[in-house]
PDB file of C-alpha atoms and ligand atoms in Angstrom:
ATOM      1  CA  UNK A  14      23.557   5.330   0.727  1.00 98.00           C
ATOM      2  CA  UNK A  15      23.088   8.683  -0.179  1.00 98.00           C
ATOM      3  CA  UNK A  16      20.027  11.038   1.346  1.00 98.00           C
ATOM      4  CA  UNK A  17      18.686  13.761  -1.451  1.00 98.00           C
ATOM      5  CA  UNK A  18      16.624  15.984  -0.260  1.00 97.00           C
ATOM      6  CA  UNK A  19      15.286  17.692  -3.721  1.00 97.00           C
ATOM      7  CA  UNK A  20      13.953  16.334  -7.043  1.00 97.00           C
ATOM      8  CA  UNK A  21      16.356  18.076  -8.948  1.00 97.00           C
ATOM      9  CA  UNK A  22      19.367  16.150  -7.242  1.00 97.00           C
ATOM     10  CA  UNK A  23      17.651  13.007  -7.752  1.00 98.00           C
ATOM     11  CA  UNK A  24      16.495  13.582 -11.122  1.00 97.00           C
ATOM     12  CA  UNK A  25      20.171  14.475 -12.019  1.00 97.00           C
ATOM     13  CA  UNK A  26      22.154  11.643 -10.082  1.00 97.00           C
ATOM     14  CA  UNK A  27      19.828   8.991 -11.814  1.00 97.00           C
ATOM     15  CA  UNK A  28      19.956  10.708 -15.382  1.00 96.00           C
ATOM     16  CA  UNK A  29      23.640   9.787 -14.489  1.00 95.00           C
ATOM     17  CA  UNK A  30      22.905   5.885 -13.448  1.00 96.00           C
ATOM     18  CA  UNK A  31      20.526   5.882 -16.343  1.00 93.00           C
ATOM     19  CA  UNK A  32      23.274   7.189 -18.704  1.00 94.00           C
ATOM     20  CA  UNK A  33      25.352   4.090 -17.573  1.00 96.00           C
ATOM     21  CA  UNK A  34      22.537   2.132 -18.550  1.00 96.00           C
ATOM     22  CA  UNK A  35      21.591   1.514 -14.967  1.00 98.00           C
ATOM     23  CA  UNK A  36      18.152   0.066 -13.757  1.00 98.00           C
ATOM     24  CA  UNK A  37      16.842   1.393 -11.247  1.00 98.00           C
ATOM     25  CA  UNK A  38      13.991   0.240  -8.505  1.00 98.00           C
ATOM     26  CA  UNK A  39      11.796   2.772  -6.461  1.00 98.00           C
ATOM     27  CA  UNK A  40      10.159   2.267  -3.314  1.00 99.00           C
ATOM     28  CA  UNK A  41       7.724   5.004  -2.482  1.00 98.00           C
ATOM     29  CA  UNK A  42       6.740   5.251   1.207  1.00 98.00           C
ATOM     30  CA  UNK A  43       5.495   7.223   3.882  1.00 98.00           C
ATOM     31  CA  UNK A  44       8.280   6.251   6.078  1.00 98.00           C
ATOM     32  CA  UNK A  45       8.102   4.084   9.792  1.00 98.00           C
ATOM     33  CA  UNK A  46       9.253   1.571   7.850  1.00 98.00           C
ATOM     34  CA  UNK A  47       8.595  -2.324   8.877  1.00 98.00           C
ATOM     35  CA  UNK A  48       9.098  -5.665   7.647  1.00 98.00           C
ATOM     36  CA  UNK A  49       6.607  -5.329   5.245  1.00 98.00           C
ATOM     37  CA  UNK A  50       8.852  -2.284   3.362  1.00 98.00           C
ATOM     38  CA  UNK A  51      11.832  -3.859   3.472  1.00 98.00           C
ATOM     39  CA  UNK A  52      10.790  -6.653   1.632  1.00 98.00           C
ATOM     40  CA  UNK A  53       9.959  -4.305  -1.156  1.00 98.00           C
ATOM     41  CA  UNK A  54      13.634  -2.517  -0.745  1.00 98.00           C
ATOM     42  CA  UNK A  55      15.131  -5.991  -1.200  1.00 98.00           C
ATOM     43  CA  UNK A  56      13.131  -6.907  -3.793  1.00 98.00           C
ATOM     44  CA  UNK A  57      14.175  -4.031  -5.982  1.00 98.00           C
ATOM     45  CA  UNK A  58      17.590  -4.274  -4.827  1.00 98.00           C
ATOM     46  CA  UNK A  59      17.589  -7.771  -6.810  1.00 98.00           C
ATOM     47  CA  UNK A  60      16.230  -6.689  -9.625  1.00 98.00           C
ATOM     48  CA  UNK A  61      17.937  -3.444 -10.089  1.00 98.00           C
ATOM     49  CA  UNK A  62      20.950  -2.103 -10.310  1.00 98.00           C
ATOM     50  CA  UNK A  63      20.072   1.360  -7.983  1.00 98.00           C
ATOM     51  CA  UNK A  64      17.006   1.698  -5.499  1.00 98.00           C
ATOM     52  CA  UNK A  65      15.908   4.839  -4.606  1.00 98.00           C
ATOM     53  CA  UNK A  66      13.138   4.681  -1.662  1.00 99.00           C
ATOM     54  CA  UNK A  67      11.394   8.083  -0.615  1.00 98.00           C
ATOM     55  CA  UNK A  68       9.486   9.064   2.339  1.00 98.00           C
ATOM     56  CA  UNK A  69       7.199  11.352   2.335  1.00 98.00           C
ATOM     57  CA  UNK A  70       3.926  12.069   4.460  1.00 97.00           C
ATOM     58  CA  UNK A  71       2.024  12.755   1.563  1.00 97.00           C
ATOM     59  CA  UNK A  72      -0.937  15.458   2.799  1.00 96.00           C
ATOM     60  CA  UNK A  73      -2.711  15.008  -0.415  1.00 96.00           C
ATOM     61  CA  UNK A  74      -3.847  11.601   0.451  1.00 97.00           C
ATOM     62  CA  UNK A  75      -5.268  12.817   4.012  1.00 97.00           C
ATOM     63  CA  UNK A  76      -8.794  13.949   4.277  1.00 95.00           C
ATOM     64  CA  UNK A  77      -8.912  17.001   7.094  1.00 94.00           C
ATOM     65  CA  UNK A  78     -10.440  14.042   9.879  1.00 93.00           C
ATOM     66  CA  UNK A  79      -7.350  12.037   9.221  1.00 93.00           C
ATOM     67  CA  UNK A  80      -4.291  11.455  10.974  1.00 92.00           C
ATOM     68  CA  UNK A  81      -1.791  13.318   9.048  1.00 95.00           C
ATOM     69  CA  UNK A  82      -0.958  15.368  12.011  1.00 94.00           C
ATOM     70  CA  UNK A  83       0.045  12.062  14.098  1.00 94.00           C
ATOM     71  CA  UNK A  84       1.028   9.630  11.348  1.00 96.00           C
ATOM     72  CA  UNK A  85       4.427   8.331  13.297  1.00 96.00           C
ATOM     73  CA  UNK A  86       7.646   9.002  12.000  1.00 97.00           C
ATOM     74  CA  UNK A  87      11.030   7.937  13.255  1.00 98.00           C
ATOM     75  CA  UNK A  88      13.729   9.114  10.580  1.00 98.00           C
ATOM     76  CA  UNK A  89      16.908   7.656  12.235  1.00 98.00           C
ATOM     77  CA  UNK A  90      15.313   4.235  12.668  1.00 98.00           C
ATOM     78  CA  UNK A  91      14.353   4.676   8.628  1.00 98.00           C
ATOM     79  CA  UNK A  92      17.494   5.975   7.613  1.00 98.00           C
ATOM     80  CA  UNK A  93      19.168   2.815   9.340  1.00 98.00           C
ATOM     81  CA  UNK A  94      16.639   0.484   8.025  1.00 98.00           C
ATOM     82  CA  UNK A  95      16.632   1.587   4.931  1.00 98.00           C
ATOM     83  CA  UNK A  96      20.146   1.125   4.223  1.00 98.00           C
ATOM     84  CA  UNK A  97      20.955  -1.712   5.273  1.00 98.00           C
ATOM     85  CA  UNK A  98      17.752  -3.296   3.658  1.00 98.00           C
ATOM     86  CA  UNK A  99      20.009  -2.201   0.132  1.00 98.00           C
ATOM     87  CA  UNK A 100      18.607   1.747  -0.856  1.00 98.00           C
ATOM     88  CA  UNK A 101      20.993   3.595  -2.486  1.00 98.00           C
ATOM     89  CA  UNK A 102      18.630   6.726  -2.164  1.00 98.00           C
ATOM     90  CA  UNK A 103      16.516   7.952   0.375  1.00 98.00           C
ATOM     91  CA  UNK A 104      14.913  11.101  -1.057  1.00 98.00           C
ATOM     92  CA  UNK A 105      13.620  12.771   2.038  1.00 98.00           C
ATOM     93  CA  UNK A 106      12.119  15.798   0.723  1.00 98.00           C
ATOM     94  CA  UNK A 107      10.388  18.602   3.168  1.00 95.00           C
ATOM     95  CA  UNK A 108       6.497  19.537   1.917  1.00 93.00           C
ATOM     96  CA  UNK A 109       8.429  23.071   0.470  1.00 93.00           C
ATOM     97  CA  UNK A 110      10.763  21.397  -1.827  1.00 92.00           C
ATOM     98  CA  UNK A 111       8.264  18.857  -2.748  1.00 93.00           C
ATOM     99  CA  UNK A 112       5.644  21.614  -3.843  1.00 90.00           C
ATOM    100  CA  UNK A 113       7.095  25.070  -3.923  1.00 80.00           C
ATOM    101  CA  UNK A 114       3.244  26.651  -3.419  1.00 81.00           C
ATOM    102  CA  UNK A 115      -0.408  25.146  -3.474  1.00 85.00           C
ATOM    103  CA  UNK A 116      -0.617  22.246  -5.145  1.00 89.00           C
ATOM    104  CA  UNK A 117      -3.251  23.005  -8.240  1.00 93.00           C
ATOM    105  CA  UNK A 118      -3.299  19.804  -9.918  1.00 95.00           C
ATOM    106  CA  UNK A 119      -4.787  16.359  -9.126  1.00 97.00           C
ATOM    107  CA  UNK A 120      -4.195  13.148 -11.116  1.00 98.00           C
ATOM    108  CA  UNK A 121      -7.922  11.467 -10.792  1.00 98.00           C
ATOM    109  CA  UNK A 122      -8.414   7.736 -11.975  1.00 98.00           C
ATOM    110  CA  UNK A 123     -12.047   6.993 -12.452  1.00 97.00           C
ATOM    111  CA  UNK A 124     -14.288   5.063 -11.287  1.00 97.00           C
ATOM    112  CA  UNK A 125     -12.133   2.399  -9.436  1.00 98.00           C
ATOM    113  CA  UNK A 126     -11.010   5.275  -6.721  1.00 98.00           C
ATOM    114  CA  UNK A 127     -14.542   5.727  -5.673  1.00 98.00           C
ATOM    115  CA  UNK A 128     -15.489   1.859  -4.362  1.00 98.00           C
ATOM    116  CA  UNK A 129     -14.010   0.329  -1.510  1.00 98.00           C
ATOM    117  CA  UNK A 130     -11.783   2.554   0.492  1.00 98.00           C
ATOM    118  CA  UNK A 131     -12.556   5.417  -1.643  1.00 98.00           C
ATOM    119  CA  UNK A 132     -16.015   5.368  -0.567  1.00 97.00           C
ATOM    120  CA  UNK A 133     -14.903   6.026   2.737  1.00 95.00           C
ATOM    121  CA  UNK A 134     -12.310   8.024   1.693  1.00 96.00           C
ATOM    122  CA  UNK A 135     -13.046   9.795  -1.373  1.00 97.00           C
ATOM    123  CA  UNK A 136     -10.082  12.368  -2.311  1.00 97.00           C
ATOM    124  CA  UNK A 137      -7.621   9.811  -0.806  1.00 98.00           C
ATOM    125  CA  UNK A 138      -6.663   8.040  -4.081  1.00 98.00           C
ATOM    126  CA  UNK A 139      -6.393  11.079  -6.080  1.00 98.00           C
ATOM    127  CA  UNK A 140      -4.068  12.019  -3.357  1.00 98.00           C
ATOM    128  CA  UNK A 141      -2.173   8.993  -4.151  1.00 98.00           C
ATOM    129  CA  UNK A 142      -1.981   9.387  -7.701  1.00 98.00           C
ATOM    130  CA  UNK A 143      -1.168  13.117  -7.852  1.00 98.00           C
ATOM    131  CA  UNK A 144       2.193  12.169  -5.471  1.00 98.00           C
ATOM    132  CA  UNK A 145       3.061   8.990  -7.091  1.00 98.00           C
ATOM    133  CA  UNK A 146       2.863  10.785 -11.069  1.00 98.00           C
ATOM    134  CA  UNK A 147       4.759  13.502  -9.312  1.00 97.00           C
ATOM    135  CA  UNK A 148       7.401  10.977  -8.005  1.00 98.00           C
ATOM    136  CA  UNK A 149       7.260   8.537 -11.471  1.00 98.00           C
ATOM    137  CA  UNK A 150       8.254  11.912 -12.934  1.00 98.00           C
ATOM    138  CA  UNK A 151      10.959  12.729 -10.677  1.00 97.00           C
ATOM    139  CA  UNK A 152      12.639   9.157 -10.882  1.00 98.00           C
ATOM    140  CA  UNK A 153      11.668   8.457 -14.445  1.00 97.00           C
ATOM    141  CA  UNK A 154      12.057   5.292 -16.282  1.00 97.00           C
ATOM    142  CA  UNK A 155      12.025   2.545 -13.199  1.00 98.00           C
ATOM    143  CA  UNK A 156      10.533  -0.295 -11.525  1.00 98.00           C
ATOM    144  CA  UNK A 157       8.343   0.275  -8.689  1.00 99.00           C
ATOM    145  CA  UNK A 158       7.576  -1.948  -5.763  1.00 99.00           C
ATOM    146  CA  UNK A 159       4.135  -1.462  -3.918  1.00 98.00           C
ATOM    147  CA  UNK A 160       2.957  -3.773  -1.235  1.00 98.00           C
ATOM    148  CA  UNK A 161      -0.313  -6.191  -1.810  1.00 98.00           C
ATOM    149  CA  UNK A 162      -2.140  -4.759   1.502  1.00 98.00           C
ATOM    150  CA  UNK A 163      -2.934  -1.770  -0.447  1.00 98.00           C
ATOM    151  CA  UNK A 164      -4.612  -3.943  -2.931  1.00 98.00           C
ATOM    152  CA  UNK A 165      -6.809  -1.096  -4.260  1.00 98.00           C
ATOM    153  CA  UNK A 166      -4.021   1.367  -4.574  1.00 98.00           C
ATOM    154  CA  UNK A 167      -1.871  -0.745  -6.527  1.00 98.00           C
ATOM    155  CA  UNK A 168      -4.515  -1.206  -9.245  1.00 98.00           C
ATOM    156  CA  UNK A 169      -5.318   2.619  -8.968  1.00 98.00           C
ATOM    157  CA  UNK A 170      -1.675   3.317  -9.882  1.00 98.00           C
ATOM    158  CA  UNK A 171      -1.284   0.266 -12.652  1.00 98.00           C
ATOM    159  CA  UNK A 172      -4.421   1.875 -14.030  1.00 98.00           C
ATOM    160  CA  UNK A 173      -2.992   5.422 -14.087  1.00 98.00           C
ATOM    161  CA  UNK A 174       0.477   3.985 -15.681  1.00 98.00           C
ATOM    162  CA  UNK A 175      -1.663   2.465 -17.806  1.00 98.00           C
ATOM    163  CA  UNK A 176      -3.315   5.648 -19.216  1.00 98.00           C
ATOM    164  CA  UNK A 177      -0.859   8.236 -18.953  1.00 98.00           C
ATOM    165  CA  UNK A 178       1.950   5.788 -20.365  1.00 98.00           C
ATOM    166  CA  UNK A 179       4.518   5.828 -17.536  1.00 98.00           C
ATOM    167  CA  UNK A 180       7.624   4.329 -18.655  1.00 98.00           C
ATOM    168  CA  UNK A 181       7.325   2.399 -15.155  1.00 98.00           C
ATOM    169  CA  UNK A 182       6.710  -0.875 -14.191  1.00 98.00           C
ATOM    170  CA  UNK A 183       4.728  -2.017 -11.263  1.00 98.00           C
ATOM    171  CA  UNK A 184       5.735  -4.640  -9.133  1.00 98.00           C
ATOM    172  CA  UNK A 185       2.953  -5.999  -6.387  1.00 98.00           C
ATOM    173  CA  UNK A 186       5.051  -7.466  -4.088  1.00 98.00           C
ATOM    174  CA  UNK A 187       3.050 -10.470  -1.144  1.00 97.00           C
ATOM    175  CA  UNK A 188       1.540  -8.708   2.047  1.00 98.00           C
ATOM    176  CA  UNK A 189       4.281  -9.257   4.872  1.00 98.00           C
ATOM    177  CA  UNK A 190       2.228 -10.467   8.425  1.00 98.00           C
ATOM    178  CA  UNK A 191       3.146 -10.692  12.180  1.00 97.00           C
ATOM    179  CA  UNK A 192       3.394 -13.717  13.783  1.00 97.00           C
ATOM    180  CA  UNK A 193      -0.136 -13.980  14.718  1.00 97.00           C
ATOM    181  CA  UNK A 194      -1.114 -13.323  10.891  1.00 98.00           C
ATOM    182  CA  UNK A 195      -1.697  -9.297  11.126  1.00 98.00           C
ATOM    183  CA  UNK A 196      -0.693  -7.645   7.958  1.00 98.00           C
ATOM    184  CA  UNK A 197       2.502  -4.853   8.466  1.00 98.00           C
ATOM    185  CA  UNK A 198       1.366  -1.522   8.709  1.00 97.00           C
ATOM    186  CA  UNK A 199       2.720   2.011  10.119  1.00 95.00           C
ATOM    187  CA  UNK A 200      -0.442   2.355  11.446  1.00 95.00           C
ATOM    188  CA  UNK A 201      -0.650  -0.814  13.575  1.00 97.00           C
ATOM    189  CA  UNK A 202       0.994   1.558  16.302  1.00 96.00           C
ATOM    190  CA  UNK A 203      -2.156   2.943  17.128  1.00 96.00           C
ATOM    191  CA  UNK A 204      -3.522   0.163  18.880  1.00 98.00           C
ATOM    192  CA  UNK A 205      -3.197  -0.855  22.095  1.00 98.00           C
ATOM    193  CA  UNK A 206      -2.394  -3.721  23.269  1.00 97.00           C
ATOM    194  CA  UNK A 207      -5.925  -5.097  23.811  1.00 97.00           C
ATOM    195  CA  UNK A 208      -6.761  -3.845  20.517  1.00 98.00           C
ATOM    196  CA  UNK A 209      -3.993  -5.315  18.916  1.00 98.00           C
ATOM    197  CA  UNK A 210      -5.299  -8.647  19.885  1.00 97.00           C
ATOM    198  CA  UNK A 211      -8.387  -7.970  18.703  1.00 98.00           C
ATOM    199  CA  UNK A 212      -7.075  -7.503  15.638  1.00 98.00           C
ATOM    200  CA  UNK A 213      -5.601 -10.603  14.831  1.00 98.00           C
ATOM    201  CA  UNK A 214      -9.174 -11.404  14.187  1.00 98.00           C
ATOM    202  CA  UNK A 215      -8.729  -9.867  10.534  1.00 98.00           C
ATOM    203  CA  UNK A 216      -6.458 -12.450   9.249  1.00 98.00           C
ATOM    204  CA  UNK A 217      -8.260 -15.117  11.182  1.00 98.00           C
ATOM    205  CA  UNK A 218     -11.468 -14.002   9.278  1.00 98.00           C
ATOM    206  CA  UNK A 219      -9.978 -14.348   5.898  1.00 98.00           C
ATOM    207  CA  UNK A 220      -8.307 -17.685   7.034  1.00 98.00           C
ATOM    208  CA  UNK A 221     -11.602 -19.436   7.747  1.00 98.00           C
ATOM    209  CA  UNK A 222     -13.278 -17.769   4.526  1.00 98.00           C
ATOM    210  CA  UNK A 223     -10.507 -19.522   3.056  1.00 98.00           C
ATOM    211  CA  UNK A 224     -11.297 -23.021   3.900  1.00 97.00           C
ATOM    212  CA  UNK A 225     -14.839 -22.444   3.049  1.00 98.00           C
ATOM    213  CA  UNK A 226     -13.612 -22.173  -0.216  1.00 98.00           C
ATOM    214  CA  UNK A 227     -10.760 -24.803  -0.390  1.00 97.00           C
ATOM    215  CA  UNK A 228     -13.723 -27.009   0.730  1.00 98.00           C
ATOM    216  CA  UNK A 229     -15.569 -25.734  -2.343  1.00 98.00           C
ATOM    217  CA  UNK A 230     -18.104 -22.909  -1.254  1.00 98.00           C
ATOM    218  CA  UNK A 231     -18.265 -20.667  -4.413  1.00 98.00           C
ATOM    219  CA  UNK A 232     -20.681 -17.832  -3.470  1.00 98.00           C
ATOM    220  CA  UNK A 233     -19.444 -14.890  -2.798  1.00 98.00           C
ATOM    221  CA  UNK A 234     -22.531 -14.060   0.095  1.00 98.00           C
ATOM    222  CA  UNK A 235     -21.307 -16.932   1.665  1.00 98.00           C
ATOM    223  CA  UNK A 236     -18.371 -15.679   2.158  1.00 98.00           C
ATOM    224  CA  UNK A 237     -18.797 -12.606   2.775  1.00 98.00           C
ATOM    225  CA  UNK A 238     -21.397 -13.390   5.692  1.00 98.00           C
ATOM    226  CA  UNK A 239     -18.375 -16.030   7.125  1.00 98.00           C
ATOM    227  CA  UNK A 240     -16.040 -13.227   7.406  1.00 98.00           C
ATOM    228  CA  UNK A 241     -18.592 -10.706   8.886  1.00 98.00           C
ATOM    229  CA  UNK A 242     -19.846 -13.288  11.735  1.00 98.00           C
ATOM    230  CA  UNK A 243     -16.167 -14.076  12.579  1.00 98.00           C
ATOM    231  CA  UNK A 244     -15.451 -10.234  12.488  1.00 98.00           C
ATOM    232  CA  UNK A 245     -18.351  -9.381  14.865  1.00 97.00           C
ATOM    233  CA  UNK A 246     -17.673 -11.351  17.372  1.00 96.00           C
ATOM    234  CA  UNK A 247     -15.180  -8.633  18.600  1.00 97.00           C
ATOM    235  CA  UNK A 248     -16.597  -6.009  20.302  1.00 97.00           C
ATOM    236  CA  UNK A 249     -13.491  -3.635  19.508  1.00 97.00           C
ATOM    237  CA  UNK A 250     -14.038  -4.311  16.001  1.00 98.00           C
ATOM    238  CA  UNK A 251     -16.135  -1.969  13.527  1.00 98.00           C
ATOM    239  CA  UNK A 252     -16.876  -3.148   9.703  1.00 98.00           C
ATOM    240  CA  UNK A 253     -16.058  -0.577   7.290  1.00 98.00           C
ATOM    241  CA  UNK A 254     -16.640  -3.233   4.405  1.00 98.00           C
ATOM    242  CA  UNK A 255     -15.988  -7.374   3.481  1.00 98.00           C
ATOM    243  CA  UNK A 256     -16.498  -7.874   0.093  1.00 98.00           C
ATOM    244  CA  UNK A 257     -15.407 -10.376  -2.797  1.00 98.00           C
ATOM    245  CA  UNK A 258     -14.299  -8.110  -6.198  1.00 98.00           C
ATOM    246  CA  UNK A 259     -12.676  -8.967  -9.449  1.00 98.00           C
ATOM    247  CA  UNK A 260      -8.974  -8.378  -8.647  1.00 98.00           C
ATOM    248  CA  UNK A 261      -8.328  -5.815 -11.167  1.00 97.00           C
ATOM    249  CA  UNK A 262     -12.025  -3.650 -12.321  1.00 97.00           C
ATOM    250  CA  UNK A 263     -12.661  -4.136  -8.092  1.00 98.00           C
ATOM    251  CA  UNK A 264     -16.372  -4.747  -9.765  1.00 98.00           C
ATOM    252  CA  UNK A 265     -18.197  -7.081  -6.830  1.00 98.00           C
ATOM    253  CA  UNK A 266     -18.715 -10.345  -7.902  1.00 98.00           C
ATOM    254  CA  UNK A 267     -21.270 -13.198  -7.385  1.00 97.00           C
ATOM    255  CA  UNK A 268     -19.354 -16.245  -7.631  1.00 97.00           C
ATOM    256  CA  UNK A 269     -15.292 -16.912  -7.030  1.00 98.00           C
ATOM    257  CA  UNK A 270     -12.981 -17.816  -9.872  1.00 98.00           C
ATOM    258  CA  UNK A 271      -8.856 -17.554  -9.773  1.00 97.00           C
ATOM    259  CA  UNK A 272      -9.554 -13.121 -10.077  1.00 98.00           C
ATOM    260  CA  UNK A 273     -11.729 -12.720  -6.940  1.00 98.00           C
ATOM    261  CA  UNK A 274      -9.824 -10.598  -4.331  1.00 98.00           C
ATOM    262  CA  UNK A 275     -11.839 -10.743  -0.831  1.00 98.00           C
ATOM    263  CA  UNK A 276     -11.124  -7.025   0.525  1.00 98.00           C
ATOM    264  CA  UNK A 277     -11.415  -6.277   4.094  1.00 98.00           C
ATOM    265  CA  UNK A 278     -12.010  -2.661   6.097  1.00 98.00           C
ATOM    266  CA  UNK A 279     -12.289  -2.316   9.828  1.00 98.00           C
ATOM    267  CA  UNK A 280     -11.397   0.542  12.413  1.00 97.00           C
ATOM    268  CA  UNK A 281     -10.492  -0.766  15.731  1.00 98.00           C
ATOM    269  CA  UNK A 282      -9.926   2.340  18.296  1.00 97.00           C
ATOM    270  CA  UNK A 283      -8.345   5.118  16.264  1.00 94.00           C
ATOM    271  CA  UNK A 284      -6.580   2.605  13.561  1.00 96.00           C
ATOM    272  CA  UNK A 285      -8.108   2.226  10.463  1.00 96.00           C
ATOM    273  CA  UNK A 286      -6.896  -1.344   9.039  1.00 98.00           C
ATOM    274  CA  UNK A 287      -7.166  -3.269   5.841  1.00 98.00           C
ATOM    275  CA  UNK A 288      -6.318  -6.663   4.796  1.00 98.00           C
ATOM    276  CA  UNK A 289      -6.629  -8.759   1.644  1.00 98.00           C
ATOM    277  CA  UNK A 290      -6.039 -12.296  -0.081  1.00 98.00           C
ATOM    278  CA  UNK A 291      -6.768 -13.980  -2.974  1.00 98.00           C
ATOM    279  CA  UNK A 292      -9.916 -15.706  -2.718  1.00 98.00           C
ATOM    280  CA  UNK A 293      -8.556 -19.250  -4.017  1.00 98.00           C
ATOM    281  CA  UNK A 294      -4.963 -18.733  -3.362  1.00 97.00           C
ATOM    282  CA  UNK A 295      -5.971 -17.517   0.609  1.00 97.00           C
ATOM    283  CA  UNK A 296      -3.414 -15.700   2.738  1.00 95.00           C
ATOM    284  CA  UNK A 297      -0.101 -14.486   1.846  1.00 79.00           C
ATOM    285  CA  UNK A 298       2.515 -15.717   3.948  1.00 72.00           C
TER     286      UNK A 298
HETATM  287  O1  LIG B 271       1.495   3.253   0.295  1.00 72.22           O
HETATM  288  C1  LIG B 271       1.969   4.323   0.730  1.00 72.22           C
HETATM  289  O2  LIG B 271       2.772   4.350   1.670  1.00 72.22           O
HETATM  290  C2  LIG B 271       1.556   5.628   0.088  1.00 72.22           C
HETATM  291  O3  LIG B 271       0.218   5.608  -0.288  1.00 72.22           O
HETATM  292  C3  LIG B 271       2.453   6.024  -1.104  1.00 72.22           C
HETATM  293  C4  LIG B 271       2.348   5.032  -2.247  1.00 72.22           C
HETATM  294  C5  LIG B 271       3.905   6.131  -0.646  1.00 72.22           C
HETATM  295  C6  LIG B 271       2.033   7.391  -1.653  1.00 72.22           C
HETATM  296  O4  LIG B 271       2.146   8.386  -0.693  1.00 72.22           O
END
């Protein structure tokens, strides 16, 4: 595995795979990888000939409240992991070669950045989008591999590929849980170990909205109110939003067919979590 640390060296050493009619996979992260990333690194290691993987705190996606100045890190533990999960690339690039100055343009997608997390977070998928066009550019023609627990952002970038005409496909690849059903996430660290209990109520929530429906309960207020009741009975748990949406507009709907994605928000301490599943299909495990 090689480590590049600017986009010209990457651009040119995959211009070179490319020109051997290489494929190549890309896994962008913010590093403190788990599980859940490495499942995406192997993933494009079987479907590609090269995988390139980059961390990078992005600071565009991080309103000033946020925890950009604490998101963990651990680049020895990444550069380990990393490897031997198949990358033949980590491009670790500092903020300065990343953006030379100020950063004075923002790739926006309408409309389906401003529901759901974006309502709580409202420049956070333009953050997204600006780094991930930056990085589609840098790697060029490629498949990349996002993970399902960011349901929303994955349709925000298929959107933007969509528009713009990125020569890139998107792979969604299944949310990868804990033993007690908690989806993976960097931020998970943040709780402690009460809390981290607590939060195994999030899957557990979805799990029991899920037999409601195997057993045939079709409205979506149903559900939602199932979720919310097994939700509040923790204390350490705070709703940011339940809600039942049309996988791919994210426009709320009434009643559940095969598209219906039931999205979840909660903070418990400092940790802001999400979770997600397919309203028929249930949890991903
Ligand atoms: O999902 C993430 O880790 C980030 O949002 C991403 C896609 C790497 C962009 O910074």
């Amino acid at each position: 595995m090689d480590t590049i640390i600017t986009p010209e060296d990457l651009q040119h050493r995959l211009d070179d795979l490319r020109n051997s009619q290489m494929s190549i996979g890309l896994v962008p992260t913010m590093g403190y990888l788990h599980d859940g990333h490495l499942s995406l690194i192997r993933k494009a290691k079987s479907e590609n000939d090269a995988v390139v993987t980059t961390i990078f705190v992005n600071p565009l996606q991080f309103s000033a409240t946020e925890d950009l100045d604490t998101y963990p890190k651990d680049i020895e533990s990444d550069t380990f992991l990393a490897k031997e999960a198949g990358t033949d690339f980590l491009f670790t690039p500092s903020h300065k070669e990343m953006f030379c100055d100020d950063v004075l343009t923002a790739v926006s997608v309408q409309e389906i950045s401003s529901v759901l997390e974006g309502a709580s977070r409202p420049t956070h998928f333009s953050g997204v989008a600006t780094i991930v066009a930056k990085l589609f550019n840098i790697v060029g023609v490629c498949s990349a591999y996002f993970g399902e627990k960011d349901w929303q952002q994955i349709q925000v970038i298929k959107r933007m590929v969509k528009d713009l005409s990125y020569r890139v496909e998107i792979e969604g690849c299944p949310i990868v849980r804990e033993e007690d059903g908690l989806a993976m996430s960097s931020r998970n660290v943040y709780l402690t170990e009460e809390q981290r209990k607590e939060a195994a109520n999030i899957p557990e929530s979805l799990l029991k909205a899920h037999q409601e429906i195997r057993a045939g309960e079709r409205q979506s207020t149903i559900v939602k109110r199932i979720i919310t009741e097994r939700l509040d009975r923790s204390s350490a748990i705070e709703i940011d939003y339940v809600e039942l949406v049309n996988g791919e507009s994210l426009k709320i709907t009434d009643q559940i067919d095969e598209q219906t994605r039931v999205l979840v928000a909660v903070k418990i301490g400092s940790a802001r979590l999400i979770d997600n599943m397919n309203a028929l299909k249930g949890l991903d495990r």
